[in-house]
Amino acid sequence: MTTRKEKIIIGNLKMNGSLDFYSSYFNDVKENLKNLNNVLIGLCVPYPYLFKAEEILKNSNIGWGSQNVAKFLSGAYTGEVSAGMLKDFLSLYVIVGHSERNTAYCESDENIADKFKIIKDQGMMPILCVGETLIEREAGIMETVVESQLKAIIERYGAKTFDDTIIAYEPIWAIGSDMAATPAQTNKMCKFIRNKINKNITNEVKNLKIIYGGSVNTKNALQLFALESVDGGLIGRASLDVSEFVSICKAATSVTKK
Ligand code: PGA
């Protein structure tokens, strides 16, 4: 099990790459990060390359997983991939509720909650994405929006379902935009998320990592990860470049308190 002080960096490779790309990418990342041991690292890749991740990354310090999962365990759901199938390739992480999916595939909060639960029940670690649009931030309702995203899970499954999970605060306006949230905005929202989850329970959630995603790069990583409330990052574009991803992981280790 992980401890609070250990940062976690997850690469979200999105719908990029090819078999050739991943064959060298996994080897390069593994080689360059092999001595980094006070940070958790995961790579969420397209489904067809999970087998390559397993082949190359097993017995390394890097975990792998996917960017979505079906909300059912099996059956007549054409085109879907179940949690059990992900486990066949020893996947550890599953991104759920990413705004790109919510926009393009109309993912509802209820679907996201069910997926979150199924990932946990199958012994994998959900990475729940939450965040507001620019219009919502400008209207000053970003906390209400994020709270309602969390509530969809809390009301269905209870706040303790966040034990051993990851929440990525990803303001939608910051994703793929070169306009990361400021450290002050990030700190405030990450604290807000932790407080909301712990609010109505007597025992605080255990091993919940709250990370930031949205235009993290080598220039802003250190400042964002140094924040007390931020347990790491979800890295999109910058994860596609091995040297950038490696530098970002190193930034996370350099701010980890011993
Ligand atoms: P970005 O993507 O780093 O390219 O902004 C982050 C994400 O969508 O998870």
mmCIF file of N, CA and C in Angstrom, residues 31-142:
data_model
loop_
_atom_site.group_PDB
_atom_site.id
_atom_site.type_symbol
_atom_site.label_atom_id
_atom_site.label_comp_id
_atom_site.label_asym_id
_atom_site.label_seq_id
_atom_site.Cartn_x
_atom_site.Cartn_y
_atom_site.Cartn_z
ATOM 1 N N GLU A 31 13.688 2.048 -18.630
ATOM 2 C CA GLU A 31 15.134 2.215 -18.471
ATOM 3 C C GLU A 31 15.465 3.525 -17.744
ATOM 4 N N ASN A 32 14.774 4.584 -18.149
ATOM 5 C CA ASN A 32 15.090 5.908 -17.586
ATOM 6 C C ASN A 32 14.568 6.128 -16.180
ATOM 7 N N LEU A 33 13.587 5.328 -15.783
ATOM 8 C CA LEU A 33 12.996 5.552 -14.452
ATOM 9 C C LEU A 33 13.330 4.429 -13.475
ATOM 10 N N LYS A 34 14.221 3.546 -13.870
ATOM 11 C CA LYS A 34 14.409 2.346 -13.044
ATOM 12 C C LYS A 34 14.962 2.634 -11.648
ATOM 13 N N ASN A 35 15.638 3.739 -11.482
ATOM 14 C CA ASN A 35 16.181 4.012 -10.143
ATOM 15 C C ASN A 35 15.356 4.989 -9.321
ATOM 16 N N LEU A 36 14.210 5.330 -9.836
ATOM 17 C CA LEU A 36 13.364 6.296 -9.129
ATOM 18 C C LEU A 36 12.412 5.509 -8.240
ATOM 19 N N ASN A 37 12.647 5.538 -6.929
ATOM 20 C CA ASN A 37 11.780 4.660 -6.147
ATOM 21 C C ASN A 37 10.914 5.340 -5.091
ATOM 22 N N ASN A 38 10.974 6.652 -4.961
ATOM 23 C CA ASN A 38 10.015 7.238 -4.016
ATOM 24 C C ASN A 38 8.874 7.977 -4.703
ATOM 25 N N VAL A 39 8.507 7.471 -5.884
ATOM 26 C CA VAL A 39 7.343 7.997 -6.583
ATOM 27 C C VAL A 39 6.635 6.809 -7.257
ATOM 28 N N LEU A 40 5.311 6.848 -7.267
ATOM 29 C CA LEU A 40 4.567 5.799 -7.968
ATOM 30 C C LEU A 40 4.340 6.269 -9.397
ATOM 31 N N ILE A 41 4.477 5.377 -10.350
ATOM 32 C CA ILE A 41 4.341 5.774 -11.758
ATOM 33 C C ILE A 41 3.379 4.803 -12.449
ATOM 34 N N GLY A 42 2.484 5.360 -13.246
ATOM 35 C CA GLY A 42 1.553 4.520 -14.001
ATOM 36 C C GLY A 42 1.371 5.060 -15.408
ATOM 37 N N LEU A 43 1.083 4.173 -16.353
ATOM 38 C CA LEU A 43 0.842 4.589 -17.739
ATOM 39 C C LEU A 43 -0.499 4.035 -18.194
ATOM 40 N N CYS A 44 -1.435 4.933 -18.532
ATOM 41 C CA CYS A 44 -2.745 4.505 -19.004
ATOM 42 C C CYS A 44 -2.775 4.597 -20.522
ATOM 43 N N VAL A 45 -2.858 3.435 -21.151
ATOM 44 C CA VAL A 45 -2.641 3.344 -22.607
ATOM 45 C C VAL A 45 -3.910 2.811 -23.285
ATOM 46 N N PRO A 46 -3.999 2.928 -24.619
ATOM 47 C CA PRO A 46 -5.139 2.330 -25.318
ATOM 48 C C PRO A 46 -5.173 0.808 -25.079
ATOM 49 N N TYR A 47 -6.387 0.257 -25.011
ATOM 50 C CA TYR A 47 -6.547 -1.185 -24.704
ATOM 51 C C TYR A 47 -5.623 -2.120 -25.492
ATOM 52 N N PRO A 48 -5.465 -1.936 -26.817
ATOM 53 C CA PRO A 48 -4.705 -2.946 -27.570
ATOM 54 C C PRO A 48 -3.238 -3.059 -27.148
ATOM 55 N N TYR A 49 -2.740 -2.081 -26.412
ATOM 56 C CA TYR A 49 -1.311 -2.125 -26.059
ATOM 57 C C TYR A 49 -1.066 -2.562 -24.624
ATOM 58 N N LEU A 50 -2.135 -2.989 -23.941
ATOM 59 C CA LEU A 50 -1.953 -3.472 -22.566
ATOM 60 C C LEU A 50 -1.050 -4.707 -22.536
ATOM 61 N N PHE A 51 -1.181 -5.531 -23.555
ATOM 62 C CA PHE A 51 -0.348 -6.751 -23.556
ATOM 63 C C PHE A 51 1.135 -6.386 -23.647
ATOM 64 N N LYS A 52 1.442 -5.326 -24.385
ATOM 65 C CA LYS A 52 2.843 -4.881 -24.519
ATOM 66 C C LYS A 52 3.333 -4.308 -23.192
ATOM 67 N N ALA A 53 2.429 -3.549 -22.546
ATOM 68 C CA ALA A 53 2.797 -2.981 -21.247
ATOM 69 C C ALA A 53 3.136 -4.107 -20.283
ATOM 70 N N GLU A 54 2.297 -5.126 -20.264
ATOM 71 C CA GLU A 54 2.543 -6.255 -19.362
ATOM 72 C C GLU A 54 3.874 -6.931 -19.696
ATOM 73 N N GLU A 55 4.089 -7.140 -20.983
ATOM 74 C CA GLU A 55 5.311 -7.835 -21.414
ATOM 75 C C GLU A 55 6.573 -7.064 -21.011
ATOM 76 N N ILE A 56 6.554 -5.748 -21.220
ATOM 77 C CA ILE A 56 7.783 -4.965 -21.006
ATOM 78 C C ILE A 56 7.899 -4.427 -19.574
ATOM 79 N N LEU A 57 6.771 -4.053 -18.979
ATOM 80 C CA LEU A 57 6.860 -3.356 -17.683
ATOM 81 C C LEU A 57 6.748 -4.276 -16.467
ATOM 82 N N LYS A 58 6.390 -5.551 -16.695
ATOM 83 C CA LYS A 58 6.258 -6.400 -15.503
ATOM 84 C C LYS A 58 7.641 -6.527 -14.842
ATOM 85 N N ASN A 59 7.620 -6.613 -13.524
ATOM 86 C CA ASN A 59 8.858 -6.600 -12.727
ATOM 87 C C ASN A 59 9.594 -5.263 -12.789
ATOM 88 N N SER A 60 8.904 -4.201 -13.183
ATOM 89 C CA SER A 60 9.534 -2.868 -13.117
ATOM 90 C C SER A 60 8.794 -2.064 -12.054
ATOM 91 N N ASN A 61 9.233 -0.842 -11.841
ATOM 92 C CA ASN A 61 8.565 0.024 -10.862
ATOM 93 C C ASN A 61 7.431 0.831 -11.505
ATOM 94 N N ILE A 62 7.002 0.444 -12.694
ATOM 95 C CA ILE A 62 5.961 1.195 -13.407
ATOM 96 C C ILE A 62 4.710 0.322 -13.574
ATOM 97 N N GLY A 63 3.571 0.880 -13.149
ATOM 98 C CA GLY A 63 2.305 0.174 -13.324
ATOM 99 C C GLY A 63 1.645 0.614 -14.623
ATOM 100 N N TRP A 64 0.597 -0.061 -15.029
ATOM 101 C CA TRP A 64 -0.077 0.313 -16.275
ATOM 102 C C TRP A 64 -1.577 0.098 -16.137
ATOM 103 N N GLY A 65 -2.293 0.572 -17.128
ATOM 104 C CA GLY A 65 -3.743 0.411 -17.088
ATOM 105 C C GLY A 65 -4.375 1.091 -18.277
ATOM 106 N N SER A 66 -5.694 1.336 -18.161
ATOM 107 C CA SER A 66 -6.462 1.813 -19.307
ATOM 108 C C SER A 66 -7.098 3.169 -19.024
ATOM 109 N N GLN A 67 -7.840 3.648 -19.998
ATOM 110 C CA GLN A 67 -8.441 4.993 -19.909
ATOM 111 C C GLN A 67 -9.952 4.934 -19.776
ATOM 112 N N ASN A 68 -10.494 3.716 -19.655
ATOM 113 C CA ASN A 68 -11.948 3.538 -19.547
ATOM 114 C C ASN A 68 -12.195 2.068 -19.232
ATOM 115 N N VAL A 69 -13.450 1.738 -18.895
ATOM 116 C CA VAL A 69 -13.857 0.352 -18.663
ATOM 117 C C VAL A 69 -15.379 0.288 -18.812
ATOM 118 N N ALA A 70 -15.898 -0.899 -19.058
ATOM 119 C CA ALA A 70 -17.355 -1.050 -19.121
ATOM 120 C C ALA A 70 -17.939 -0.987 -17.716
ATOM 121 N N LYS A 71 -19.213 -0.622 -17.631
ATOM 122 C CA LYS A 71 -19.804 -0.608 -16.291
ATOM 123 C C LYS A 71 -20.447 -1.943 -15.929
ATOM 124 N N PHE A 72 -20.384 -2.908 -16.856
ATOM 125 C CA PHE A 72 -20.904 -4.251 -16.574
ATOM 126 C C PHE A 72 -19.744 -5.244 -16.586
ATOM 127 N N LEU A 73 -19.952 -6.390 -15.950
ATOM 128 C CA LEU A 73 -18.862 -7.364 -15.859
ATOM 129 C C LEU A 73 -18.705 -8.210 -17.120
ATOM 130 N N SER A 74 -19.822 -8.514 -17.778
ATOM 131 C CA SER A 74 -19.738 -9.269 -19.038
ATOM 132 C C SER A 74 -21.108 -9.255 -19.696
ATOM 133 N N GLY A 75 -21.185 -9.730 -20.916
ATOM 134 C CA GLY A 75 -22.494 -9.840 -21.563
ATOM 135 C C GLY A 75 -22.561 -9.164 -22.909
ATOM 136 N N ALA A 76 -23.788 -8.909 -23.345
ATOM 137 C CA ALA A 76 -24.029 -8.392 -24.690
ATOM 138 C C ALA A 76 -23.855 -6.876 -24.727
ATOM 139 N N TYR A 77 -22.623 -6.438 -24.660
ATOM 140 C CA TYR A 77 -22.312 -4.996 -24.683
ATOM 141 C C TYR A 77 -21.265 -4.755 -25.759
ATOM 142 N N THR A 78 -21.713 -4.757 -26.980
ATOM 143 C CA THR A 78 -20.818 -4.686 -28.141
ATOM 144 C C THR A 78 -19.837 -3.518 -28.036
ATOM 145 N N GLY A 79 -18.575 -3.833 -28.204
ATOM 146 C CA GLY A 79 -17.547 -2.786 -28.234
ATOM 147 C C GLY A 79 -16.980 -2.437 -26.875
ATOM 148 N N GLU A 80 -17.512 -3.027 -25.813
ATOM 149 C CA GLU A 80 -17.037 -2.668 -24.469
ATOM 150 C C GLU A 80 -15.915 -3.606 -24.008
ATOM 151 N N VAL A 81 -15.175 -3.158 -23.011
ATOM 152 C CA VAL A 81 -14.087 -3.958 -22.422
ATOM 153 C C VAL A 81 -14.315 -4.005 -20.910
ATOM 154 N N SER A 82 -14.355 -5.210 -20.351
ATOM 155 C CA SER A 82 -14.703 -5.333 -18.929
ATOM 156 C C SER A 82 -13.485 -5.199 -18.010
ATOM 157 N N ALA A 83 -13.781 -4.994 -16.740
ATOM 158 C CA ALA A 83 -12.711 -4.897 -15.743
ATOM 159 C C ALA A 83 -11.925 -6.203 -15.667
ATOM 160 N N GLY A 84 -12.635 -7.333 -15.797
ATOM 161 C CA GLY A 84 -11.950 -8.627 -15.763
ATOM 162 C C GLY A 84 -10.949 -8.758 -16.909
ATOM 163 N N MET A 85 -11.317 -8.245 -18.074
ATOM 164 C CA MET A 85 -10.402 -8.303 -19.232
ATOM 165 C C MET A 85 -9.156 -7.466 -18.969
ATOM 166 N N LEU A 86 -9.359 -6.320 -18.327
ATOM 167 C CA LEU A 86 -8.199 -5.464 -18.002
ATOM 168 C C LEU A 86 -7.265 -6.191 -17.034
ATOM 169 N N LYS A 87 -7.890 -6.911 -16.104
ATOM 170 C CA LYS A 87 -7.075 -7.648 -15.118
ATOM 171 C C LYS A 87 -6.279 -8.781 -15.753
ATOM 172 N N ASP A 88 -6.808 -9.334 -16.846
ATOM 173 C CA ASP A 88 -6.073 -10.390 -17.553
ATOM 174 C C ASP A 88 -4.689 -9.905 -17.987
ATOM 175 N N PHE A 89 -4.577 -8.587 -18.156
ATOM 176 C CA PHE A 89 -3.272 -8.024 -18.558
ATOM 177 C C PHE A 89 -2.601 -7.321 -17.386
ATOM 178 N N LEU A 90 -3.032 -7.699 -16.181
ATOM 179 C CA LEU A 90 -2.459 -7.173 -14.927
ATOM 180 C C LEU A 90 -2.529 -5.648 -14.822
ATOM 181 N N SER A 91 -3.573 -5.090 -15.394
ATOM 182 C CA SER A 91 -3.752 -3.634 -15.284
ATOM 183 C C SER A 91 -3.962 -3.264 -13.828
ATOM 184 N N LEU A 92 -3.439 -2.118 -13.456
ATOM 185 C CA LEU A 92 -3.613 -1.649 -12.081
ATOM 186 C C LEU A 92 -4.484 -0.393 -12.044
ATOM 187 N N TYR A 93 -4.307 0.494 -13.013
ATOM 188 C CA TYR A 93 -4.998 1.781 -12.988
ATOM 189 C C TYR A 93 -6.057 1.858 -14.093
ATOM 190 N N VAL A 94 -7.173 2.510 -13.779
ATOM 191 C CA VAL A 94 -8.188 2.769 -14.809
ATOM 192 C C VAL A 94 -8.691 4.208 -14.642
ATOM 193 N N ILE A 95 -8.525 5.002 -15.677
ATOM 194 C CA ILE A 95 -9.071 6.370 -15.659
ATOM 195 C C ILE A 95 -10.579 6.276 -15.855
ATOM 196 N N VAL A 96 -11.315 7.056 -15.095
ATOM 197 C CA VAL A 96 -12.772 7.027 -15.247
ATOM 198 C C VAL A 96 -13.320 8.453 -15.176
ATOM 199 N N GLY A 97 -14.246 8.761 -16.082
ATOM 200 C CA GLY A 97 -14.878 10.086 -16.061
ATOM 201 C C GLY A 97 -14.040 11.179 -16.679
ATOM 202 N N HIS A 98 -13.097 10.828 -17.534
ATOM 203 C CA HIS A 98 -12.307 11.889 -18.174
ATOM 204 C C HIS A 98 -13.240 12.788 -18.992
ATOM 205 N N SER A 99 -13.016 14.093 -18.945
ATOM 206 C CA SER A 99 -13.944 15.025 -19.600
ATOM 207 C C SER A 99 -14.014 14.796 -21.113
ATOM 208 N N GLU A 100 -12.926 14.294 -21.711
ATOM 209 C CA GLU A 100 -12.990 14.040 -23.161
ATOM 210 C C GLU A 100 -14.012 12.944 -23.464
ATOM 211 N N ARG A 101 -14.142 11.984 -22.587
ATOM 212 C CA ARG A 101 -15.160 10.939 -22.759
ATOM 213 C C ARG A 101 -16.535 11.482 -22.420
ATOM 214 N N ASN A 102 -16.600 12.292 -21.389
ATOM 215 C CA ASN A 102 -17.916 12.802 -20.986
ATOM 216 C C ASN A 102 -18.524 13.651 -22.094
ATOM 217 N N THR A 103 -17.677 14.444 -22.772
ATOM 218 C CA THR A 103 -18.173 15.301 -23.840
ATOM 219 C C THR A 103 -18.519 14.479 -25.078
ATOM 220 N N ALA A 104 -17.607 13.590 -25.483
ATOM 221 C CA ALA A 104 -17.804 12.898 -26.759
ATOM 222 C C ALA A 104 -18.779 11.733 -26.653
ATOM 223 N N TYR A 105 -18.899 11.132 -25.463
ATOM 224 C CA TYR A 105 -19.737 9.918 -25.355
ATOM 225 C C TYR A 105 -20.831 10.055 -24.308
ATOM 226 N N CYS A 106 -21.100 11.288 -23.914
ATOM 227 C CA CYS A 106 -22.217 11.570 -23.000
ATOM 228 C C CYS A 106 -22.202 10.686 -21.756
ATOM 229 N N GLU A 107 -21.063 10.524 -21.153
ATOM 230 C CA GLU A 107 -20.960 9.693 -19.945
ATOM 231 C C GLU A 107 -21.688 10.405 -18.794
ATOM 232 N N SER A 108 -22.605 9.719 -18.148
ATOM 233 C CA SER A 108 -23.335 10.365 -17.045
ATOM 234 C C SER A 108 -22.606 10.160 -15.719
ATOM 235 N N ASP A 109 -22.939 10.973 -14.722
ATOM 236 C CA ASP A 109 -22.339 10.816 -13.390
ATOM 237 C C ASP A 109 -22.641 9.425 -12.819
ATOM 238 N N GLU A 110 -23.833 8.911 -13.109
ATOM 239 C CA GLU A 110 -24.228 7.586 -12.587
ATOM 240 C C GLU A 110 -23.368 6.487 -13.219
ATOM 241 N N ASN A 111 -23.142 6.594 -14.524
ATOM 242 C CA ASN A 111 -22.265 5.628 -15.200
ATOM 243 C C ASN A 111 -20.868 5.655 -14.597
ATOM 244 N N ILE A 112 -20.400 6.870 -14.380
ATOM 245 C CA ILE A 112 -19.047 7.040 -13.839
ATOM 246 C C ILE A 112 -18.968 6.400 -12.459
ATOM 247 N N ALA A 113 -20.008 6.615 -11.647
ATOM 248 C CA ALA A 113 -20.022 6.044 -10.298
ATOM 249 C C ALA A 113 -19.989 4.516 -10.372
ATOM 250 N N ASP A 114 -20.777 3.930 -11.270
ATOM 251 C CA ASP A 114 -20.808 2.466 -11.381
ATOM 252 C C ASP A 114 -19.471 1.916 -11.871
ATOM 253 N N LYS A 115 -18.861 2.642 -12.797
ATOM 254 C CA LYS A 115 -17.547 2.203 -13.289
ATOM 255 C C LYS A 115 -16.502 2.274 -12.165
ATOM 256 N N PHE A 116 -16.554 3.363 -11.419
ATOM 257 C CA PHE A 116 -15.620 3.565 -10.301
ATOM 258 C C PHE A 116 -15.707 2.367 -9.353
ATOM 259 N N LYS A 117 -16.943 1.970 -9.036
ATOM 260 C CA LYS A 117 -17.165 0.879 -8.081
ATOM 261 C C LYS A 117 -16.662 -0.448 -8.648
ATOM 262 N N ILE A 118 -16.932 -0.669 -9.900
ATOM 263 C CA ILE A 118 -16.544 -1.958 -10.486
ATOM 264 C C ILE A 118 -15.011 -2.082 -10.547
ATOM 265 N N ILE A 119 -14.353 -0.979 -10.819
ATOM 266 C CA ILE A 119 -12.880 -0.990 -10.876
ATOM 267 C C ILE A 119 -12.333 -1.380 -9.495
ATOM 268 N N LYS A 120 -12.908 -0.750 -8.468
ATOM 269 C CA LYS A 120 -12.469 -1.055 -7.090
ATOM 270 C C LYS A 120 -12.772 -2.500 -6.716
ATOM 271 N N ASP A 121 -13.986 -2.925 -7.026
ATOM 272 C CA ASP A 121 -14.386 -4.290 -6.665
ATOM 273 C C ASP A 121 -13.485 -5.328 -7.331
ATOM 274 N N GLN A 122 -12.939 -4.973 -8.470
ATOM 275 C CA GLN A 122 -12.063 -5.912 -9.181
ATOM 276 C C GLN A 122 -10.607 -5.764 -8.743
ATOM 277 N N GLY A 123 -10.371 -4.960 -7.724
ATOM 278 C CA GLY A 123 -9.026 -4.852 -7.150
ATOM 279 C C GLY A 123 -8.086 -3.939 -7.916
ATOM 280 N N MET A 124 -8.639 -3.081 -8.782
ATOM 281 C CA MET A 124 -7.776 -2.123 -9.482
ATOM 282 C C MET A 124 -8.001 -0.737 -8.892
ATOM 283 N N MET A 125 -7.233 0.239 -9.336
ATOM 284 C CA MET A 125 -7.309 1.566 -8.744
ATOM 285 C C MET A 125 -7.941 2.560 -9.714
ATOM 286 N N PRO A 126 -9.161 3.034 -9.390
ATOM 287 C CA PRO A 126 -9.768 4.036 -10.265
ATOM 288 C C PRO A 126 -9.078 5.380 -10.136
ATOM 289 N N ILE A 127 -8.973 6.076 -11.252
ATOM 290 C CA ILE A 127 -8.493 7.465 -11.250
ATOM 291 C C ILE A 127 -9.680 8.296 -11.722
ATOM 292 N N LEU A 128 -10.404 8.861 -10.784
ATOM 293 C CA LEU A 128 -11.623 9.600 -11.100
ATOM 294 C C LEU A 128 -11.280 11.035 -11.493
ATOM 295 N N CYS A 129 -11.686 11.450 -12.692
ATOM 296 C CA CYS A 129 -11.429 12.829 -13.117
ATOM 297 C C CYS A 129 -12.618 13.719 -12.764
ATOM 298 N N VAL A 130 -12.336 14.835 -12.134
ATOM 299 C CA VAL A 130 -13.379 15.826 -11.846
ATOM 300 C C VAL A 130 -12.851 17.192 -12.282
ATOM 301 N N GLY A 131 -13.772 18.118 -12.535
ATOM 302 C CA GLY A 131 -13.304 19.456 -12.917
ATOM 303 C C GLY A 131 -14.394 20.245 -13.608
ATOM 304 N N GLU A 132 -14.177 21.546 -13.664
ATOM 305 C CA GLU A 132 -15.203 22.454 -14.176
ATOM 306 C C GLU A 132 -14.798 23.034 -15.536
ATOM 307 N N THR A 133 -15.779 23.564 -16.257
ATOM 308 C CA THR A 133 -15.505 24.262 -17.514
ATOM 309 C C THR A 133 -15.078 25.702 -17.186
ATOM 310 N N LEU A 134 -14.613 26.401 -18.219
ATOM 311 C CA LEU A 134 -14.188 27.797 -18.004
ATOM 312 C C LEU A 134 -15.393 28.673 -17.622
ATOM 313 N N ILE A 135 -16.507 28.397 -18.260
ATOM 314 C CA ILE A 135 -17.717 29.194 -17.957
ATOM 315 C C ILE A 135 -18.098 28.999 -16.488
ATOM 316 N N GLU A 136 -17.995 27.752 -16.024
ATOM 317 C CA GLU A 136 -18.346 27.474 -14.618
ATOM 318 C C GLU A 136 -17.361 28.163 -13.663
ATOM 319 N N ARG A 137 -16.087 28.169 -14.038
ATOM 320 C CA ARG A 137 -15.117 28.858 -13.174
ATOM 321 C C ARG A 137 -15.390 30.363 -13.168
ATOM 322 N N GLU A 138 -15.631 30.903 -14.341
ATOM 323 C CA GLU A 138 -15.870 32.350 -14.401
ATOM 324 C C GLU A 138 -17.135 32.743 -13.641
ATOM 325 N N ALA A 139 -18.068 31.803 -13.572
ATOM 326 C CA ALA A 139 -19.304 32.079 -12.825
ATOM 327 C C ALA A 139 -19.105 31.830 -11.329
ATOM 328 N N GLY A 140 -17.925 31.341 -10.971
ATOM 329 C CA GLY A 140 -17.614 31.115 -9.552
ATOM 330 C C GLY A 140 -18.273 29.875 -8.964
ATOM 331 N N ILE A 141 -18.719 28.946 -9.839
ATOM 332 C CA ILE A 141 -19.420 27.765 -9.303
ATOM 333 C C ILE A 141 -18.576 26.486 -9.406
ATOM 334 N N MET A 142 -17.236 26.664 -9.521
ATOM 335 C CA MET A 142 -16.403 25.466 -9.738
ATOM 336 C C MET A 142 -16.498 24.472 -8.578
#
